[in-house]
Tab-separated table of C-alpha atoms in Angstrom:
chain	number	residue	atom	x	y	z
A	269	MET	CA	-2.111	-45.510	-44.589
A	270	ALA	CA	-3.308	-41.909	-44.561
A	271	THR	CA	-5.798	-42.321	-41.744
A	272	ASN	CA	-5.276	-43.525	-38.216
A	273	SER	CA	-8.545	-44.973	-36.871
A	274	THR	CA	-8.202	-46.560	-33.449
A	275	SER	CA	-8.940	-50.192	-32.625
A	276	SER	CA	-10.175	-51.513	-29.292
A	277	THR	CA	-6.948	-53.465	-28.751
A	278	ILE	CA	-4.466	-52.117	-26.215
A	279	ALA	CA	-0.895	-52.100	-27.505
A	280	PRO	CA	0.919	-55.090	-25.954
A	281	GLY	CA	4.010	-54.366	-23.896
A	282	THR	CA	6.017	-56.740	-26.083
A	283	ALA	CA	5.462	-54.752	-29.304
A	284	TRP	CA	7.313	-51.865	-30.980
A	285	LEU	CA	5.487	-50.177	-33.876
A	286	LEU	CA	6.302	-47.290	-36.182
A	287	ARG	CA	5.670	-46.033	-39.692
A	288	GLY	CA	7.116	-43.294	-41.878
A	289	ARG	CA	8.369	-42.323	-45.316
A	290	HIS	CA	11.683	-42.685	-47.101
A	291	LEU	CA	12.392	-39.843	-49.555
A	292	GLY	CA	15.486	-41.311	-51.203
A	293	PRO	CA	15.635	-42.939	-54.649
A	294	ASP	CA	15.856	-46.606	-53.572
A	295	ALA	CA	14.411	-47.416	-50.169
A	296	GLU	CA	14.604	-51.199	-50.563
A	297	GLN	CA	18.279	-51.094	-51.469
A	298	ASP	CA	19.031	-49.036	-48.348
A	299	VAL	CA	17.293	-51.686	-46.234
A	300	ARG	CA	19.148	-54.571	-47.933
A	301	ARG	CA	22.547	-52.961	-47.450
A	302	ASN	CA	21.886	-52.337	-43.774
A	303	LEU	CA	20.594	-55.866	-43.134
A	304	ILE	CA	23.568	-57.436	-44.921
A	305	ALA	CA	26.016	-55.303	-42.929
A	306	LEU	CA	24.362	-56.092	-39.591
A	307	LYS	CA	24.217	-59.819	-40.326
A	308	SER	CA	27.919	-59.794	-41.241
A	309	ALA	CA	28.645	-57.997	-37.971
A	310	ARG	CA	26.427	-60.530	-36.098
A	311	VAL	CA	24.168	-57.786	-34.791
A	312	ILE	CA	21.174	-59.675	-36.220
A	313	ASP	CA	20.867	-63.445	-36.508
A	314	ASP	CA	19.268	-63.563	-39.946
A	315	PHE	CA	16.934	-61.780	-42.371
A	316	LEU	CA	14.670	-62.420	-45.365
A	317	ASP	CA	13.849	-60.294	-48.414
A	318	LEU	CA	10.395	-61.315	-49.710
A	319	ASP	CA	8.061	-60.553	-52.561
A	320	PRO	CA	4.714	-59.471	-51.004
A	321	VAL	CA	2.671	-61.944	-53.084
A	322	GLU	CA	4.927	-64.837	-52.090
A	323	ALA	CA	4.924	-63.670	-48.471
A	324	ALA	CA	1.123	-63.867	-48.310
A	325	ARG	CA	0.753	-67.153	-50.238
A	326	SER	CA	-0.800	-70.061	-48.357
A	327	THR	CA	0.569	-73.614	-48.662
A	328	ASP	CA	-0.361	-76.980	-47.157
A	329	LEU	CA	2.585	-76.790	-44.786
A	330	PHE	CA	2.134	-73.087	-43.981
A	331	PRO	CA	-1.567	-72.183	-44.271
A	332	ARG	CA	-2.165	-68.410	-44.119
A	333	ASP	CA	-5.323	-66.317	-44.263
A	334	GLU	CA	-5.915	-62.785	-45.542
A	335	SER	CA	-4.379	-61.281	-42.374
A	336	ALA	CA	-0.919	-62.130	-43.782
A	337	ASP	CA	-1.505	-60.093	-46.965
A	338	PRO	CA	0.202	-56.655	-46.826
A	339	GLY	CA	-2.085	-55.327	-49.576
A	340	PRO	CA	-1.839	-54.432	-53.272
A	341	SER	CA	0.396	-51.383	-52.807
A	342	ALA	CA	3.102	-53.324	-50.926
A	343	ARG	CA	6.470	-53.366	-52.714
A	344	ARG	CA	8.677	-55.503	-50.481
A	345	VAL	CA	8.578	-57.360	-47.161
A	346	PHE	CA	11.725	-57.656	-45.019
A	347	GLU	CA	12.022	-59.813	-41.916
A	348	ALA	CA	14.822	-59.787	-39.366
A	349	ARG	CA	15.517	-61.648	-36.150
A	350	TRP	CA	17.963	-60.656	-33.417
A	351	ARG	CA	18.517	-61.117	-29.704
A	352	VAL	CA	18.543	-58.630	-26.844
A	353	ALA	CA	19.496	-59.139	-23.202
A	354	ASP	CA	21.482	-62.193	-24.365
A	355	ASP	CA	18.588	-64.607	-24.803
A	356	VAL	CA	15.433	-62.623	-25.686
A	357	THR	CA	14.488	-63.006	-29.352
A	358	VAL	CA	13.025	-60.081	-31.288
A	359	ARG	CA	11.165	-60.666	-34.548
A	360	ALA	CA	10.515	-57.710	-36.825
A	361	GLN	CA	8.884	-57.121	-40.185
A	362	LEU	CA	9.282	-54.006	-42.339
A	363	THR	CA	7.018	-53.541	-45.362
A	364	THR	CA	7.540	-50.857	-48.006
A	365	TYR	CA	4.609	-49.355	-49.915
A	366	ASP	CA	3.936	-47.130	-52.874
A	367	PRO	CA	2.749	-43.759	-51.511
A	368	GLU	CA	-0.997	-43.198	-51.544
A	369	SER	CA	-0.622	-39.564	-52.566
A	370	ARG	CA	1.845	-37.695	-54.745
A	371	ARG	CA	0.945	-34.313	-53.286
A	372	ALA	CA	3.838	-31.993	-52.498
A	373	GLY	CA	5.797	-33.352	-49.575
A	374	ARG	CA	4.078	-36.753	-49.616
A	375	ASP	CA	6.092	-38.585	-52.243
A	376	GLY	CA	8.754	-41.203	-51.574
A	377	THR	CA	8.263	-44.701	-50.181
A	378	SER	CA	5.972	-45.365	-47.237
A	379	TRP	CA	7.005	-48.029	-44.740
A	380	VAL	CA	5.528	-49.866	-41.772
A	381	LEU	CA	7.629	-51.537	-39.080
A	382	ALA	CA	6.300	-53.993	-36.498
A	383	ALA	CA	8.561	-55.727	-33.989
A	384	GLU	CA	7.779	-58.012	-31.077
A	385	ALA	CA	9.957	-59.458	-28.329
A	386	GLU	CA	9.494	-62.626	-26.306
A	387	ARG	CA	8.877	-60.518	-23.204
A	388	ALA	CA	7.955	-56.943	-22.314
A	389	TRP	CA	9.972	-54.346	-24.195
A	390	GLU	CA	12.712	-52.529	-22.279
A	391	GLU	CA	13.762	-48.929	-22.899
A	392	ASP	CA	17.465	-49.668	-23.294
A	393	TRP	CA	17.023	-52.204	-26.088
A	394	ALA	CA	18.112	-51.127	-29.552
A	395	SER	CA	15.596	-49.376	-31.770
A	396	PRO	CA	14.213	-51.809	-34.400
A	397	ALA	CA	14.360	-48.935	-36.893
A	398	THR	CA	18.163	-49.072	-36.881
A	399	MET	CA	18.077	-52.793	-37.709
A	400	PHE	CA	16.477	-52.014	-41.072
A	401	TRP	CA	17.496	-48.395	-41.727
A	402	PRO	CA	21.037	-46.996	-41.412
A	403	ASP	CA	21.183	-44.551	-38.504
A	404	SER	CA	22.811	-41.910	-40.662
A	405	ASP	CA	21.744	-38.455	-41.766
A	406	GLN	CA	22.773	-39.441	-45.293
A	407	VAL	CA	19.632	-41.603	-45.685
A	408	ALA	CA	16.285	-39.792	-45.386
A	409	TRP	CA	14.168	-42.700	-44.121
A	410	ASP	CA	12.808	-40.887	-41.051
A	411	HIS	CA	10.083	-38.624	-42.470
A	412	GLU	CA	6.680	-38.597	-40.792
A	413	GLU	CA	3.283	-38.626	-42.514
A	414	ALA	CA	3.027	-34.865	-41.981
A	415	PRO	CA	5.074	-33.048	-44.670
A	416	GLY	CA	8.394	-31.626	-43.499
A	417	VAL	CA	8.425	-33.501	-40.165
A	418	ARG	CA	11.312	-35.841	-39.311
A	419	LEU	CA	12.016	-38.188	-36.432
A	420	ARG	CA	15.658	-37.444	-35.691
A	421	THR	CA	15.665	-33.671	-35.589
A	422	ALA	CA	13.913	-30.705	-33.964
A	423	ASN	CA	11.139	-29.553	-36.325
A	424	HIS	CA	10.175	-25.857	-36.160
A	425	LEU	CA	6.459	-25.151	-36.218
A	426	PRO	CA	5.051	-23.322	-39.253
A	427	LYS	CA	4.443	-19.606	-38.905
A	428	ASP	CA	0.979	-19.638	-40.494
A	429	ASP	CA	-1.870	-20.354	-38.073
A	430	GLY	CA	-3.782	-22.541	-40.554
A	431	GLU	CA	-0.721	-24.612	-41.391
A	432	LEU	CA	0.088	-24.969	-37.699
A	433	ARG	CA	-3.345	-26.323	-36.834
A	434	ARG	CA	-3.250	-28.673	-39.824
A	435	LEU	CA	0.122	-29.953	-38.628
A	436	LEU	CA	-1.211	-30.567	-35.112
A	437	ARG	CA	-4.123	-32.590	-36.522
A	438	ASP	CA	-1.827	-34.650	-38.749
A	439	CYS	CA	0.581	-35.385	-35.902
A	440	THR	CA	-2.100	-36.548	-33.495
A	441	GLN	CA	-4.460	-38.317	-35.914
A	442	LYS	CA	-2.125	-39.949	-38.462
A	443	SER	CA	1.083	-40.623	-36.584
A	444	TRP	CA	2.040	-43.639	-34.490
A	445	ALA	CA	4.795	-41.658	-32.761
A	446	ILE	CA	4.718	-39.567	-29.581
A	447	HIS	CA	4.844	-35.821	-30.332
A	448	ILE	CA	6.216	-33.140	-28.038
A	449	VAL	CA	6.298	-29.357	-28.483
A	450	VAL	CA	9.088	-27.301	-26.876
A	451	HIS	CA	9.023	-23.506	-26.715
A	452	GLU	CA	12.350	-21.710	-27.052
A	453	ALA	CA	12.283	-18.939	-24.451
A	454	MET	CA	15.170	-17.365	-26.346
A	455	THR	CA	17.012	-18.323	-29.497
A	456	PRO	CA	19.352	-21.164	-28.432
A	457	ASP	CA	22.982	-21.548	-29.365
A	458	ALA	CA	24.368	-24.630	-31.161
A	459	PRO	CA	24.178	-27.029	-28.139
A	460	GLY	CA	20.629	-25.873	-27.434
A	461	ARG	CA	19.531	-26.608	-30.995
A	462	ARG	CA	20.262	-30.302	-30.512
A	463	PRO	CA	16.973	-32.231	-30.296
A	464	VAL	CA	16.072	-33.250	-26.764
A	465	THR	CA	15.217	-36.718	-28.108
A	466	VAL	CA	18.938	-37.572	-28.184
A	467	PHE	CA	18.703	-37.916	-24.389
A	468	LEU	CA	16.020	-40.613	-24.612
A	469	PRO	CA	16.751	-44.357	-24.280
A	470	PRO	CA	17.472	-46.125	-27.615
A	471	SER	CA	14.097	-47.823	-27.735
A	472	LEU	CA	12.260	-44.473	-27.589
A	473	ARG	CA	14.601	-42.374	-29.702
A	474	HIS	CA	12.760	-43.064	-32.960
A	475	ARG	CA	9.276	-43.090	-31.467
A	476	VAL	CA	9.301	-39.475	-30.275
A	477	VAL	CA	9.001	-36.484	-32.621
A	478	GLU	CA	10.127	-33.079	-31.358
A	479	HIS	CA	8.630	-29.770	-32.502
A	480	ARG	CA	10.056	-26.359	-31.614
A	481	ALA	CA	8.225	-23.064	-31.269
A	482	THR	CA	10.441	-20.016	-31.726
A	483	PRO	CA	10.409	-17.254	-29.071
A	484	ASP	CA	7.880	-15.169	-31.016
A	485	GLN	CA	5.506	-18.133	-31.514
A	486	ALA	CA	4.543	-18.516	-27.853
A	487	LEU	CA	1.041	-17.030	-28.155
A	488	ILE	CA	0.081	-18.413	-31.553
A	489	ALA	CA	1.277	-21.933	-30.686
A	490	ASP	CA	-0.455	-21.873	-27.295
A	491	PHE	CA	-3.716	-20.664	-28.866
A	492	ALA	CA	-3.660	-23.219	-31.691
A	493	MET	CA	-2.892	-26.124	-29.361
A	494	LYS	CA	-5.639	-25.181	-26.915
A	495	ARG	CA	-8.143	-24.893	-29.737
A	496	GLU	CA	-7.172	-28.109	-31.551
A	497	LEU	CA	-6.026	-30.379	-28.700
A	498	GLY	CA	-7.095	-28.806	-25.426
A	499	VAL	CA	-3.539	-28.450	-24.113
A	500	GLY	CA	-1.456	-25.305	-23.617
A	501	LEU	CA	2.206	-24.542	-24.207
A	502	PRO	CA	4.009	-22.788	-21.324
A	503	ARG	CA	6.438	-20.043	-22.287
A	504	GLY	CA	9.898	-21.634	-22.150
A	505	GLY	CA	8.386	-25.029	-21.379
A	506	ALA	CA	7.141	-28.133	-23.191
A	507	VAL	CA	4.067	-30.335	-23.521
A	508	ILE	CA	3.440	-33.871	-24.760
A	509	LEU	CA	0.575	-33.898	-27.260
A	510	PRO	CA	-2.325	-36.240	-26.468
A	511	PRO	CA	-3.228	-38.784	-29.158
A	512	ALA	CA	-6.527	-38.573	-30.995
A	513	PRO	CA	-9.084	-39.551	-29.924
A	514	ARG	CA	-8.088	-38.112	-26.579
A	515	ALA	CA	-8.685	-40.348	-23.562
A	516	PRO	CA	-11.370	-38.937	-21.227
A	517	ASP	CA	-9.027	-39.167	-18.240
A	518	HIS	CA	-6.017	-37.582	-19.984
A	519	ASP	CA	-4.322	-35.121	-17.626
A	520	ALA	CA	-2.671	-32.402	-19.725
A	521	GLU	CA	-0.997	-30.843	-16.694
A	522	ARG	CA	0.622	-34.164	-15.821
A	523	PHE	CA	2.504	-34.130	-19.123
A	524	THR	CA	3.430	-30.448	-19.160
A	525	VAL	CA	6.848	-29.114	-18.164
A	526	ARG	CA	7.071	-25.474	-17.152
A	527	ASP	CA	10.779	-24.917	-17.774
A	528	VAL	CA	13.076	-26.572	-20.314
A	529	PHE	CA	16.619	-25.210	-20.479
A	530	LEU	CA	17.905	-25.599	-24.028
A	531	ASP	CA	21.602	-25.413	-23.234
A	532	GLY	CA	22.693	-28.875	-24.354
A	533	THR	CA	22.224	-30.508	-20.944
A	534	GLU	CA	19.805	-33.350	-20.308
A	535	PRO	CA	16.224	-32.096	-19.764
A	536	THR	CA	15.634	-34.387	-16.790
A	537	GLU	CA	12.004	-33.499	-16.052
A	538	LEU	CA	10.904	-33.618	-19.695
A	539	ARG	CA	12.692	-36.926	-20.195
A	540	SER	CA	10.906	-38.370	-17.170
A	541	LYS	CA	7.525	-37.175	-18.459
A	542	ILE	CA	8.126	-38.754	-21.873
A	543	LEU	CA	9.060	-42.088	-20.298
A	544	GLU	CA	5.933	-41.955	-18.148
A	545	PHE	CA	3.725	-41.122	-21.129
A	546	ALA	CA	5.252	-43.899	-23.265
A	547	ALA	CA	4.535	-46.455	-20.532
A	548	LEU	CA	0.790	-45.704	-20.471
A	549	PRO	CA	-1.546	-48.301	-22.011
A	550	ARG	CA	-2.744	-46.972	-25.348
A	551	PRO	CA	-5.220	-48.326	-27.919
A	552	LEU	CA	-3.533	-49.508	-31.093
A	553	PRO	CA	-4.240	-47.569	-34.283
A	554	ALA	CA	-6.144	-49.900	-36.621
A	555	ASP	CA	-3.283	-49.952	-39.150
A	556	ALA	CA	-0.818	-50.770	-36.371
A	557	GLU	CA	-2.977	-53.661	-35.175
A	558	ARG	CA	-3.036	-55.071	-38.715
A	559	ALA	CA	0.756	-54.730	-38.964
A	560	LEU	CA	1.197	-56.618	-35.689
A	561	THR	CA	-1.184	-59.341	-36.877
A	562	ARG	CA	0.776	-59.706	-40.127
A	563	LEU	CA	3.969	-60.083	-38.117
A	564	ARG	CA	2.432	-62.856	-36.022
A	565	GLN	CA	0.437	-64.688	-38.697
A	566	GLY	CA	2.730	-64.151	-41.687
A	567	TRP	CA	6.136	-64.851	-40.153
A	568	HIS	CA	8.600	-66.775	-42.374
A	569	LEU	CA	12.050	-66.529	-40.766
A	570	LEU	CA	11.903	-69.680	-38.624
A	571	THR	CA	14.858	-71.344	-36.967
A	572	GLN	CA	15.426	-75.075	-37.550
A	573	GLU	CA	13.939	-75.827	-34.135
A	574	GLU	CA	10.867	-73.695	-34.916
A	575	GLU	CA	10.410	-75.444	-38.271
A	576	LEU	CA	10.545	-78.820	-36.532
A	577	VAL	CA	7.960	-77.763	-33.942
A	578	HIS	CA	5.723	-76.409	-36.699
A	579	ALA	CA	6.082	-79.611	-38.761
A	580	ARG	CA	5.166	-81.751	-35.754
A	581	ALA	CA	2.126	-79.590	-35.103
A	582	MET	CA	1.042	-79.968	-38.733
A	583	VAL	CA	1.533	-83.756	-38.538
A	584	THR	CA	-0.745	-83.804	-35.490
A	585	THR	CA	-3.310	-81.663	-37.289
A	586	TYR	CA	-3.332	-83.871	-40.390
A	587	ALA	CA	-3.370	-87.051	-38.303
A	588	THR	CA	-6.401	-85.771	-36.389
A	589	ALA	CA	-8.175	-84.909	-39.641
A	590	LEU	CA	-7.310	-88.320	-41.131
A	591	HIS	CA	-8.597	-90.096	-38.021
A	592	ALA	CA	-11.841	-88.130	-38.213
A	593	MET	CA	-12.294	-89.065	-41.883
A	594	THR	CA	-11.597	-92.723	-41.150
A	595	GLU	CA	-14.097	-92.731	-38.285
A	596	SER	CA	-16.671	-91.113	-40.552
A	597	CYS	CA	-16.103	-93.727	-43.268
A	598	ASN	CA	-16.415	-96.558	-40.731
A	599	LEU	CA	-19.657	-95.152	-39.343
A	600	TYR	CA	-21.013	-94.761	-42.868
A	601	GLN	CA	-20.120	-98.351	-43.726
A	602	GLU	CA	-21.698	-99.683	-40.523
A	603	ALA	CA	-24.883	-97.719	-41.196
A	604	ALA	CA	-25.003	-98.970	-44.790
A	605	GLU	CA	-24.532	-102.605	-43.721
A	606	SER	CA	-27.247	-102.249	-41.057
A	607	ALA	CA	-29.608	-100.771	-43.632
A	608	LEU	CA	-28.916	-103.596	-46.084
A	609	ALA	CA	-29.449	-106.196	-43.401
A	610	ALA	CA	-32.741	-104.613	-42.410
A	611	LEU	CA	-33.840	-104.454	-46.043
A	612	ALA	CA	-32.960	-108.098	-46.620
A	613	GLU	CA	-34.870	-109.130	-43.520
A	614	ALA	CA	-37.895	-107.101	-44.525
A	615	THR	CA	-38.010	-108.505	-48.069
A	616	GLY	CA	-37.077	-112.046	-47.254
A	617	GLY	CA	-33.733	-111.773	-48.972
A	618	GLU	CA	-35.173	-110.698	-52.349
A	619	HIS	CA	-33.309	-107.356	-52.375
A	620	GLN	CA	-29.707	-108.023	-51.414
A	621	LEU	CA	-27.507	-105.104	-52.414
A	622	ARG	CA	-23.745	-105.115	-52.560
A	623	THR	CA	-21.639	-102.134	-51.697
A	624	PRO	CA	-19.299	-101.352	-54.613
A	625	ALA	CA	-15.601	-102.000	-54.064
A	626	PRO	CA	-13.421	-98.875	-54.124
A	627	THR	CA	-11.916	-98.225	-57.521
A	628	ALA	CA	-8.192	-97.797	-58.115
A	629	ALA	CA	-8.695	-94.102	-58.780
A	630	LYS	CA	-10.404	-93.600	-55.421
A	631	GLN	CA	-7.711	-95.564	-53.648
A	632	ASP	CA	-5.014	-93.361	-55.161
A	633	ALA	CA	-6.816	-90.276	-53.827
A	634	SER	CA	-6.596	-91.466	-50.217
A	635	PRO	CA	-5.907	-88.926	-47.428
A	636	LEU	CA	-2.725	-90.810	-46.531
A	637	LYS	CA	-1.248	-90.246	-49.991
A	638	SER	CA	-2.198	-86.544	-49.844
A	639	LEU	CA	-0.553	-86.257	-46.430
A	640	THR	CA	2.613	-87.946	-47.694
A	641	LYS	CA	2.761	-85.609	-50.679
A	642	THR	CA	2.342	-82.548	-48.436
A	643	PHE	CA	5.213	-83.431	-46.140
A	644	SER	CA	7.559	-84.600	-48.876
A	645	ALA	CA	8.167	-80.910	-49.629
A	646	PHE	CA	9.461	-80.426	-46.086
A	647	ARG	CA	12.263	-82.989	-46.358
A	648	ARG	CA	15.603	-81.195	-46.818
A	649	PRO	CA	19.231	-82.163	-46.274
A	650	ASN	CA	20.446	-82.077	-42.652
A	651	ARG	CA	16.878	-81.745	-41.231
């Protein structure tokens, strides 16, 4: 989870993907409490709390391949289902992991969240992060891969040039979020210190990370960003950082704002630029593509109607396989009888062979009995 190689797949418009770190003592318990509360309040329809090994296990009724396995460092898999816009179902899966590194600032519990709706995602829909994590400052679930960077606050850039450039690389190469840098033309008062991300629609609020450069950091931040990313930072303005690898047709000027007034009012132009940038087609990071595949291939939280559809599909699959086996046996028997007849004719009846009758043991191992045994596990009360 430390690297962020890019796949060739373009992120689908139906998906919402994010990852981060929880620095509290019990990440899984925070998720459980939030899911229980939201189910009681009927914000979500239902949820599951799964052991990763059980979640990836393949059965006759639910065959799964290695794409459903979250990996050896996975600690817990949570699934939740809710509805938006009255009738659009959202399915989401959050997986917690042991951290890959215990270096300073990189401890805690890593997590990956993949959500997908039945149609293209809309900006005003609720953030999937708040379905699993409590949207409270009391729970530190919103830390980025880069040390000291959080989702729900304005993060000041480091003073040291080396640390600043390292931060820029981490934010563009390892993060799934959109990163913006805002320069404070002068030290803002309390309303101006509010992060500009609070003015974003709910669906984007936890996918955008804000960085602040203090008034005296204008030159050093501009120089570091031009050297590392090829984009500049206007004095008193803002810029949206391009992802790595940078697209050949990326227009830095298109996503640069010359003036941002940090007085607590909505930064209309910057907000518009962020929405435009978020709507662009972007290649999925390889880890994000795997998370989306696990959501699709390893989904467990089915409704009764979905279970019935799945069971019918499996019946059709097994029936087709059984028919193919029967046809194969019939063809084999016909070929054997033809061969025996030809042999008898050639030898004048001196070599008449009999095909052995099936034994009781072979009859018991028939495909029909195996099929019956498979689907007996599906029978439950009221189904």
